[in-house]
Short mmCIF file of C-alpha atoms (C1' of nucleotides) in Angstrom, two decimals:
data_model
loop_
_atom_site.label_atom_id
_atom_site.label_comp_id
_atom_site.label_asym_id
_atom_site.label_seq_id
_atom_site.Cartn_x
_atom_site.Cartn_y
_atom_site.Cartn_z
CA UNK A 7 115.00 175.61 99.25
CA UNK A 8 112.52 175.19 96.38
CA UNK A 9 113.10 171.36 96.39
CA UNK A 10 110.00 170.31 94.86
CA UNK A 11 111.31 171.39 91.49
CA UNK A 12 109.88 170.12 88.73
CA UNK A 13 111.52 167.14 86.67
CA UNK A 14 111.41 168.61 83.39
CA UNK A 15 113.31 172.00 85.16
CA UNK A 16 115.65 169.97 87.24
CA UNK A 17 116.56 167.93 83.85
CA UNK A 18 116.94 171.40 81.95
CA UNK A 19 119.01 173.14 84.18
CA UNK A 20 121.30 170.25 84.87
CA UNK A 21 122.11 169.72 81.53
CA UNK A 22 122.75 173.19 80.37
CA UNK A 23 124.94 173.56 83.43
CA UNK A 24 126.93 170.26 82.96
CA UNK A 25 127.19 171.72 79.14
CA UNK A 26 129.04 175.15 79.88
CA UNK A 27 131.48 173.39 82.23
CA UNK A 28 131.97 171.06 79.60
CA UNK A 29 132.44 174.16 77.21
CA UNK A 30 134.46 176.01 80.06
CA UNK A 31 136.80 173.18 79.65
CA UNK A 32 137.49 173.70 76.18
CA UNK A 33 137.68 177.18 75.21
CA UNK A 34 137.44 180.73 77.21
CA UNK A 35 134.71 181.94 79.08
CA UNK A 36 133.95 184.43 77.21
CA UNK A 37 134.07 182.81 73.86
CA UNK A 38 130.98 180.76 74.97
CA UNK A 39 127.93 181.27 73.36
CA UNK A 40 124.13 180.80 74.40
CA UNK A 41 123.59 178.95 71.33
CA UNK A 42 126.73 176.86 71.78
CA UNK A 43 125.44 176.18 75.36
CA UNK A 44 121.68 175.20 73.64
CA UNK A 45 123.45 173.05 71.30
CA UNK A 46 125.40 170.60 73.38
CA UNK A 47 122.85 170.45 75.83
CA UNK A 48 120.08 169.78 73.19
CA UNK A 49 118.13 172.23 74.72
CA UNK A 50 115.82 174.83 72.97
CA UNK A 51 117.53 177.91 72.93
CA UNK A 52 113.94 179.58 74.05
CA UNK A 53 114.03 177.49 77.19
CA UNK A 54 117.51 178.80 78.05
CA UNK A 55 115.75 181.76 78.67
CA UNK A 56 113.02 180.84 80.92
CA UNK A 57 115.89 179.74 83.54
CA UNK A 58 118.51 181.98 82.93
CA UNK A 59 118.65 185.51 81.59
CA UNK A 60 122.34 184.74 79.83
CA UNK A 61 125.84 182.95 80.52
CA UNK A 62 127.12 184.46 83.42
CA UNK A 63 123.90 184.17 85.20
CA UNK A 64 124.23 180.01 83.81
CA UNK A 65 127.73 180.21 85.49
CA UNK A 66 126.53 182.03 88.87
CA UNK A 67 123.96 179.36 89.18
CA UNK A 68 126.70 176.27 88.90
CA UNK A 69 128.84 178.85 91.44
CA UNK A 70 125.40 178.79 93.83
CA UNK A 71 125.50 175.08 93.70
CA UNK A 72 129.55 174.79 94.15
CA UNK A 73 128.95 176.81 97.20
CA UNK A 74 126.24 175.13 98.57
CA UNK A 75 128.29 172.20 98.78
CA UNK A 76 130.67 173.66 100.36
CA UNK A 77 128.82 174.78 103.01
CA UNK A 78 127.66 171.64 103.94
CA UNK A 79 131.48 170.37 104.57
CA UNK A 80 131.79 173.26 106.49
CA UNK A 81 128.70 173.35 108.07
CA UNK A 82 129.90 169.33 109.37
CA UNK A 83 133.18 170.83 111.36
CA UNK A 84 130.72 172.54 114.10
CA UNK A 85 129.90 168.85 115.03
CA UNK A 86 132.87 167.02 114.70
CA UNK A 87 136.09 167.16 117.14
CA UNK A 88 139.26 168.29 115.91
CA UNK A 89 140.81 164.48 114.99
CA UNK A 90 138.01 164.31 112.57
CA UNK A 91 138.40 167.67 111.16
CA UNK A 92 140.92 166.23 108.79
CA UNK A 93 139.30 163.81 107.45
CA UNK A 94 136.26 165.93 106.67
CA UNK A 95 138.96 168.51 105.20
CA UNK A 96 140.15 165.63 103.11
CA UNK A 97 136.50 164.80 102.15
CA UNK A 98 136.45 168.87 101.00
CA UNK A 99 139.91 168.89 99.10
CA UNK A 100 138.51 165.64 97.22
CA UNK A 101 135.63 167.26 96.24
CA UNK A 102 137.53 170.03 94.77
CA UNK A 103 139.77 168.30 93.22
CA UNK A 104 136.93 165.91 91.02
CA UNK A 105 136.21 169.47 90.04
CA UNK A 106 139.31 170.89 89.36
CA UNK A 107 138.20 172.73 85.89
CA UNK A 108 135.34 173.95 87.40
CA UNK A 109 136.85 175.22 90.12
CA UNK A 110 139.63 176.58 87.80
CA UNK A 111 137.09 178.12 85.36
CA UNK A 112 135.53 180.05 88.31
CA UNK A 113 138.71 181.01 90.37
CA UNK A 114 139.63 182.59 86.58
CA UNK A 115 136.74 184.38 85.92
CA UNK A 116 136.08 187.39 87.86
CA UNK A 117 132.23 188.51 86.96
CA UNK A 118 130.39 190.23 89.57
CA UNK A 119 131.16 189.15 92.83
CA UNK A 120 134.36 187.16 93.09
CA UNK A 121 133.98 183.51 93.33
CA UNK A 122 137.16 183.78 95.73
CA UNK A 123 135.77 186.35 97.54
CA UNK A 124 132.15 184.68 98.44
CA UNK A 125 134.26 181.40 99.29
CA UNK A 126 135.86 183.27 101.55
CA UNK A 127 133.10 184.97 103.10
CA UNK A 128 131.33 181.18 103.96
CA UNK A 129 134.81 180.28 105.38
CA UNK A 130 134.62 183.36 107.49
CA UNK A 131 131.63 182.87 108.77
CA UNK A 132 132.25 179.02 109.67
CA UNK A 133 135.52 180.19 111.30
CA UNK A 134 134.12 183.05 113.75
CA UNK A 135 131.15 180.34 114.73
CA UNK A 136 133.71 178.20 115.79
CA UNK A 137 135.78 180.53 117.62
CA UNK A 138 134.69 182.14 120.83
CA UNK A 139 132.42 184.87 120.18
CA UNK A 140 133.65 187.45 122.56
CA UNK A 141 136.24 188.79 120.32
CA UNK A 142 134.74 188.50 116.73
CA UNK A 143 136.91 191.68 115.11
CA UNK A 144 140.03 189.71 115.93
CA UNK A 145 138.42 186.09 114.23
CA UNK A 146 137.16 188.41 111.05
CA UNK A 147 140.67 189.80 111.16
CA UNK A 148 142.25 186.49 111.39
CA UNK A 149 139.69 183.82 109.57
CA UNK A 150 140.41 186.72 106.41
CA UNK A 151 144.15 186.01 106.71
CA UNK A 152 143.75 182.12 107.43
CA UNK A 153 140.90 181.67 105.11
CA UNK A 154 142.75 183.65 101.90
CA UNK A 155 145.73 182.00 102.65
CA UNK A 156 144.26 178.24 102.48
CA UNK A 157 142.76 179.38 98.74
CA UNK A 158 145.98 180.14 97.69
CA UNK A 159 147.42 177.19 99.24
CA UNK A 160 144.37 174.90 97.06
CA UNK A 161 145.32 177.01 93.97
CA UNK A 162 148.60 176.11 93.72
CA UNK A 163 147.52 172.90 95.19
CA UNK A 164 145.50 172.47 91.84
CA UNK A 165 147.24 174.05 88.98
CA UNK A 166 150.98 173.36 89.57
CA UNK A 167 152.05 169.88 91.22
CA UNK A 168 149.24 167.61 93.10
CA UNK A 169 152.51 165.94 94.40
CA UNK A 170 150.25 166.11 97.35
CA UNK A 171 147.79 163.62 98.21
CA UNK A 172 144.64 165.20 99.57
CA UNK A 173 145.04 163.48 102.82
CA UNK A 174 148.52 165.09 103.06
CA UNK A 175 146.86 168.71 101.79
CA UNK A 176 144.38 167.79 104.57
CA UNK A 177 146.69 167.79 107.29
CA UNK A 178 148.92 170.72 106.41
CA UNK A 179 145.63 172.97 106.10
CA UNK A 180 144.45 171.76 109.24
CA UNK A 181 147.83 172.19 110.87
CA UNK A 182 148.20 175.55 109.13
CA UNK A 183 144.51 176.64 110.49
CA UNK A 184 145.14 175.56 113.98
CA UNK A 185 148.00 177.55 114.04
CA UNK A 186 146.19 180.46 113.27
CA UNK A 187 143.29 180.21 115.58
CA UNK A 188 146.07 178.71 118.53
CA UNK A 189 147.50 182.29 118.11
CA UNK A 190 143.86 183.48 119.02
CA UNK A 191 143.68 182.05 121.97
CA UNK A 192 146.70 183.17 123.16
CA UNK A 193 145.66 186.80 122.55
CA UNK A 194 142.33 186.61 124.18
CA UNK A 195 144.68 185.22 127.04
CA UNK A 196 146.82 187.88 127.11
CA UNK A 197 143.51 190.43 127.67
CA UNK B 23 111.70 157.76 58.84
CA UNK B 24 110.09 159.85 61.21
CA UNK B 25 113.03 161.05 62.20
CA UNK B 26 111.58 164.71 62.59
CA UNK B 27 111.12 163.50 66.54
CA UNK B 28 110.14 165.95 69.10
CA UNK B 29 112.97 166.68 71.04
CA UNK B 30 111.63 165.33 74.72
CA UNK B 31 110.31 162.49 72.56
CA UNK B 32 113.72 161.01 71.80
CA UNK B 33 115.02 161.69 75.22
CA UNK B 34 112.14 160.09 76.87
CA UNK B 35 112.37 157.28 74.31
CA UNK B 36 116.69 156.85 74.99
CA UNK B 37 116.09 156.92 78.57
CA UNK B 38 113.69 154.84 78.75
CA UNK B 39 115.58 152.29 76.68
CA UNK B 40 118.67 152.91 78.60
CA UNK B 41 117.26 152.11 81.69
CA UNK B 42 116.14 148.98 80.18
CA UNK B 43 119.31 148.21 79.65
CA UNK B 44 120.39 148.47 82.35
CA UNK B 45 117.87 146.35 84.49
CA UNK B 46 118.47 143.74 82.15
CA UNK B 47 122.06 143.71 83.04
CA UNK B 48 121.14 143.46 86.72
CA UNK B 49 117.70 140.83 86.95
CA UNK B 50 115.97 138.82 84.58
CA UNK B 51 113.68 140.34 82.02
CA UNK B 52 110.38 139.03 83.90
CA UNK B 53 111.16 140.46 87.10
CA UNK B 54 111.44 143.88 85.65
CA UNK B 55 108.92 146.19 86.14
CA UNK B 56 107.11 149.63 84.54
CA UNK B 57 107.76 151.21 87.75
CA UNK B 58 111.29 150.27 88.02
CA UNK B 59 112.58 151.28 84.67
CA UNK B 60 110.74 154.82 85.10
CA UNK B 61 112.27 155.37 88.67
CA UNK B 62 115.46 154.40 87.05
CA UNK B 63 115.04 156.55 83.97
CA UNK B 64 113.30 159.54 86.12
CA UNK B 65 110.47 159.58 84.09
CA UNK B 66 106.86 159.78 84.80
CA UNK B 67 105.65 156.62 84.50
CA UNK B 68 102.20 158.24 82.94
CA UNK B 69 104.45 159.45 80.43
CA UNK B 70 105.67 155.52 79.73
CA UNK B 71 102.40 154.86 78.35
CA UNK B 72 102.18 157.28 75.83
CA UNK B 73 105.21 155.61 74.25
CA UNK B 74 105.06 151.98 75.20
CA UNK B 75 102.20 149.41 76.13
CA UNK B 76 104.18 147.79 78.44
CA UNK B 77 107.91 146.58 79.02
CA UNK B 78 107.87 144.36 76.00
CA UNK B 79 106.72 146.71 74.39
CA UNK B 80 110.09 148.36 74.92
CA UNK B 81 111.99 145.72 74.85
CA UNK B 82 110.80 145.27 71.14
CA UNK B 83 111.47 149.10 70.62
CA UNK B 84 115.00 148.44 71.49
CA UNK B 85 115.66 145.59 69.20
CA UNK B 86 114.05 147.75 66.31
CA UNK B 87 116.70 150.11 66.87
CA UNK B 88 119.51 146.91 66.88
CA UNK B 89 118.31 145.24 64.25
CA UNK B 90 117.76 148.43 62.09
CA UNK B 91 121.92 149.58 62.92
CA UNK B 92 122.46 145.85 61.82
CA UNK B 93 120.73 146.54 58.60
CA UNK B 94 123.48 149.27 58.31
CA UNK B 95 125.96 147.23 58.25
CA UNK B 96 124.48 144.54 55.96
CA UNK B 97 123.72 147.09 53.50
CA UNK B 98 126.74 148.23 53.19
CA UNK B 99 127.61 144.96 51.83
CA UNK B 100 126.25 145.23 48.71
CA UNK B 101 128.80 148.36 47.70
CA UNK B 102 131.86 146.82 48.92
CA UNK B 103 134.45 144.26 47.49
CA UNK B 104 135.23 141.28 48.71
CA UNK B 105 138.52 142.22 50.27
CA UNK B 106 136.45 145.11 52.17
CA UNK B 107 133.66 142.63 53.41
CA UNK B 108 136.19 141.37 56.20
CA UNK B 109 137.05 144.81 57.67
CA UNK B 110 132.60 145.60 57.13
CA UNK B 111 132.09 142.24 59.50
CA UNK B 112 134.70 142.93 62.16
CA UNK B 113 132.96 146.42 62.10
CA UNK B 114 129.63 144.46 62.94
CA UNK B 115 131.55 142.71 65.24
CA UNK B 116 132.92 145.06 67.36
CA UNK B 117 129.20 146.91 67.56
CA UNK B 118 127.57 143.83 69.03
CA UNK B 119 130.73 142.85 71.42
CA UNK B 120 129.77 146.38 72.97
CA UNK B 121 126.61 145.43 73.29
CA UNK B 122 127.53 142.29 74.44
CA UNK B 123 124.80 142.32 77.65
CA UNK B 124 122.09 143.82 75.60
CA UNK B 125 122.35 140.77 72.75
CA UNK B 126 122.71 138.25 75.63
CA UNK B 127 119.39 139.51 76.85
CA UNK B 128 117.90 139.67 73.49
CA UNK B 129 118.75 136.37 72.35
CA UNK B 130 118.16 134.75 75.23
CA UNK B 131 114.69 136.67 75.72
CA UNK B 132 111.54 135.03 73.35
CA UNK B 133 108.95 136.96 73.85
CA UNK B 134 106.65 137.14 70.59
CA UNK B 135 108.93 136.92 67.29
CA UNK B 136 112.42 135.50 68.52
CA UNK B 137 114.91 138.17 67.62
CA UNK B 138 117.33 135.48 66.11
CA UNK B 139 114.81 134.72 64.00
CA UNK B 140 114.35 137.99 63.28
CA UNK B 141 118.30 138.62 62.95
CA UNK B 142 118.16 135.39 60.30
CA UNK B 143 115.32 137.19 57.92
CA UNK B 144 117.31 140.42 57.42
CA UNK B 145 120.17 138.24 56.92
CA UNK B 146 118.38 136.14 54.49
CA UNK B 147 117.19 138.84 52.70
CA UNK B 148 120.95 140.17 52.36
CA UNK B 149 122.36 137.08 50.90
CA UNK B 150 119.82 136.54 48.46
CA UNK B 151 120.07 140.07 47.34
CA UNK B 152 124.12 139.28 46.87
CA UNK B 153 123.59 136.50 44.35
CA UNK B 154 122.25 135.35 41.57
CA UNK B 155 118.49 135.50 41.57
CA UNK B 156 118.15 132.86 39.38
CA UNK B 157 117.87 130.24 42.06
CA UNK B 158 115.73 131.83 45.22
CA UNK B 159 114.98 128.56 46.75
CA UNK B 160 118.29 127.29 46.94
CA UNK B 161 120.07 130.47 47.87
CA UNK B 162 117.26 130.56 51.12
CA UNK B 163 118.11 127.43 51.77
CA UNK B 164 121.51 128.23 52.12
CA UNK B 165 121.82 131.82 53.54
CA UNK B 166 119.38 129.73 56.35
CA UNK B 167 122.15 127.31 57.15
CA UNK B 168 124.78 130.12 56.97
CA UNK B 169 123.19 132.52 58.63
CA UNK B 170 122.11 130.77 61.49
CA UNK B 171 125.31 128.96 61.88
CA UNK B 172 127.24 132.45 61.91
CA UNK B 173 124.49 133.38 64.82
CA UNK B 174 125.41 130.67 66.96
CA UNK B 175 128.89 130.85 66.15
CA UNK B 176 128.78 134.33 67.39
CA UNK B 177 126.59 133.19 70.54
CA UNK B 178 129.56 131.17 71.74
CA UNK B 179 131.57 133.44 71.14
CA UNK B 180 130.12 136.32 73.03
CA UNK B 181 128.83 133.73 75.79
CA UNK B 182 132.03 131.52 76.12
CA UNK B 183 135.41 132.16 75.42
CA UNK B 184 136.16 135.92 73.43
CA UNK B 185 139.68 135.09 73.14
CA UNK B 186 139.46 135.54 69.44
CA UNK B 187 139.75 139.22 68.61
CA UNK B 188 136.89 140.90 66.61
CA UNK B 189 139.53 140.79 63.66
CA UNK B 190 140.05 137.21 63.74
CA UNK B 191 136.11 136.12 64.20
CA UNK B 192 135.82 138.33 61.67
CA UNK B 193 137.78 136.32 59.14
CA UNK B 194 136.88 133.35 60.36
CA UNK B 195 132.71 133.70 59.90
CA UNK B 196 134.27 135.57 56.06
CA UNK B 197 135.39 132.59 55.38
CA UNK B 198 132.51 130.32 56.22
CA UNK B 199 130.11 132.29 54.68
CA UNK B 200 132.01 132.29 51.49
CA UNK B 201 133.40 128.75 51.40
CA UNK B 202 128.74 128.36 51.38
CA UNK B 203 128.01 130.71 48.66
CA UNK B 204 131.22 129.02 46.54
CA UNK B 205 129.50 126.14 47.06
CA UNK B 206 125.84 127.79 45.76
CA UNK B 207 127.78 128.56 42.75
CA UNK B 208 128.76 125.05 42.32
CA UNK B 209 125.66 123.89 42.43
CA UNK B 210 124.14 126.40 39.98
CA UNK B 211 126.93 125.77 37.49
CA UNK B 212 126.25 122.19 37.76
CA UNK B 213 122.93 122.43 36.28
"C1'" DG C 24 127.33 202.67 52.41
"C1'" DA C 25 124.88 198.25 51.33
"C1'" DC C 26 125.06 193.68 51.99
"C1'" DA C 27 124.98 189.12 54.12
"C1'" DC C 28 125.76 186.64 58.24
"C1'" DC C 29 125.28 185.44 63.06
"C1'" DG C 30 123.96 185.66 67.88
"C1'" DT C 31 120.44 187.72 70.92
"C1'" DG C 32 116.16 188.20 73.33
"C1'" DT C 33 111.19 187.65 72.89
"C1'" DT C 34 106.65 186.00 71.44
"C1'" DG C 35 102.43 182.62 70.79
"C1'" DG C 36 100.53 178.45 69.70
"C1'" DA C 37 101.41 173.44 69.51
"C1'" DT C 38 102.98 169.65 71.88
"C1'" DA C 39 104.89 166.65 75.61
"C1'" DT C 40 105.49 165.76 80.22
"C1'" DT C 41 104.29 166.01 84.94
"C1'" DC C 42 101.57 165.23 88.91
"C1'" DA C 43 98.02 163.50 91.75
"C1'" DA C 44 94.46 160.57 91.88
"C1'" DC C 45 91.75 156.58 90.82
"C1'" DA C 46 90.00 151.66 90.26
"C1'" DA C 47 91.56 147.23 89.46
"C1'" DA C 48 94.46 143.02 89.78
"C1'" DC C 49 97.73 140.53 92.32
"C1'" DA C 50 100.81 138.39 96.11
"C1'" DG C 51 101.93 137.74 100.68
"C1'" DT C 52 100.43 137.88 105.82
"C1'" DT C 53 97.80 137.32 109.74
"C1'" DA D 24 88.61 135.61 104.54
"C1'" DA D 25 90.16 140.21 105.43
"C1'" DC D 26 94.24 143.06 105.26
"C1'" DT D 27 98.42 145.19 103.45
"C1'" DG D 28 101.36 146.59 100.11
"C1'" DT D 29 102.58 146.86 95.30
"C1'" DT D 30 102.10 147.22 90.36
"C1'" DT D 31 99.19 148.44 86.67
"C1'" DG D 32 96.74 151.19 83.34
"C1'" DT D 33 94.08 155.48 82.84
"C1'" DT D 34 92.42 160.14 83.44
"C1'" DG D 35 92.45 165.59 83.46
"C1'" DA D 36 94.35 169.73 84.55
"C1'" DA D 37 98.77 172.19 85.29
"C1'" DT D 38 103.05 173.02 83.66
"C1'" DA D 39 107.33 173.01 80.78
"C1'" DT D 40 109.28 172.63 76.60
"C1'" DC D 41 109.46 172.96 71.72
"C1'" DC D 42 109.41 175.30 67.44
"C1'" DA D 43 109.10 178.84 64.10
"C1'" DA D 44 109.19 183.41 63.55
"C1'" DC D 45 110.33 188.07 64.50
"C1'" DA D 46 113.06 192.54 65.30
"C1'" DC D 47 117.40 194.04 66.85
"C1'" DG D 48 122.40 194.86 67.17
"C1'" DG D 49 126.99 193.66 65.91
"C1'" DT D 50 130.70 192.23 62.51
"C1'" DG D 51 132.82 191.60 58.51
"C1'" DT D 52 133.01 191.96 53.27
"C1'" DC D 53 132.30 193.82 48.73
#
DNA sequence: GACACCGTGTTGGATATTCAACAAACAGTT
DNA sequence: AACTGTTTGTTGAATATCCAACACGGTGTC
């Protein structure tokens, strides 16, 4: 929201955050040093503290902006029609992808709230919006089961074989979420 | 020597340079403007004037920092061999074919002191320094001719064809420059 | 245990940058 | 000629960063 940041902050926090995913990359999480951080970013290490009380709050703020992105694809279904939906899915799984390590790194490291878990509490969200709001229990229910399973689908997606093209992911997610919410609908129908 | 820069200094300085660069790569020098290279650079562009006058300004600032890494190299000279001196100028070589753009720009710019003439003093000054003092005038003379004629050899060969590998040029110019000092020696053993 | 070493937070004064605003010069338009 | 838009230098106050220094806790070494 605050926008109208500052240059001199908007350079400072870029740069350390762009230097613990570089770091991320390298070594373990929790190997990773403030200083370290300080150092590649060539950053006082004083300053560090004016923005960020210490690492994991560094990493929660690069997880703030991930998400953030994210919900913009997401927010972008509500006004497209299902044809498109793939494409903007394929527009998402690109995204991750030119992030793999990040994504990695934070799918990895489980410090405070789950990365996984806040993912999939935007994704639920997005899903019950879309889906008819007289029966939300059933779309929690449901956009939990969908949602989890497309994570895990992306995981191994990104750390085994990438055989896949992220048009073809694109398709089999949509396919696979349309499924799911088809079966919806036909229990509402049922009522 | 100063090299005890502030931090933001040298950032604001590289960036500033950088984006210089890069304009010149893009539109002629003259059409480049203060406002331009600070949008580029996302700097303030009160903050340009504490460093430079104007864009020549920086434009000098930038050859400063070329001509003083060529001085580097030309240093180096004096501790090495001859069979070493080849390897030392396809080392010079290979810096200026990477800055191919920024010595187009540079040579082809004249704004106050010509940098080639600039390029031809330090050179001067390193072949004098390599021989014999005894005969000043002559060996100016000479590291005049040489020099400049390596320049322009190099011109063409940034400018036109580059077929020649770094190596190759680099024997090549070896060779011309020592074919004129062997003849320097001539002529002082002939008195 | 005593020791040296290293990373952590925190502080205060010095310094650099930002931002908004201004007058002035200039080029193009009507 | 008046108008519009743009770049240029310059200013002053607000803000951010730097830097050096400090006390503290941990870790390993003798």
């Amino acid at each position: 929201m605050p926008d109208k940041l500052d240059r001199r902050k908007k350079y400072t926090r870029m740069v350390l955050k762009d230097s613990l995913i570089q770091l991320m990359n390298e070594k373990t999480f929790s190997s990773i040093t403030v200083k370290e951080v300080c150092v590649l970013a060539d950053i006082n290490r004083s300053t560090f503290y004016t923005h960020f009380t210490d690492v994991h709050d560094l990493l929660y703020s690069i997880e703030e902006e991930i998400i953030e992105e994210m919900n913009k694809y997401l927010n972008a279904f509500h006004f497209i029609v299902e044809e498109e939906s793939i494409q903007m899915t394929e527009k998402l799984l690109v995204y991750i992808k030119e992030r793999k390590e990040i994504f990695e790194a934070l799918l990895e490291n489980n410090t405070g709230t789950s990365f996984e878990k806040r993912v999939m509490d935007i994704a639920r969200l997005f899903l019950i919006n879309k889906t008819d709001t007289a029966n939300i229990d059933a779309a929690s229910y449901l956009s939990t089961f969908i949602v989890s399973g497309a994570i895990h689908v992306i995981k191994d997606w990104l750390l085994i074989d990438q055989t896949q093209s992220p048009k073809q992911m694109a398709e089999l997610i949509s396919q696979f979420c349309n499924k799911g919410l088809g079966s919806m609908e036909n229990e509402k129908s049922r009522e």
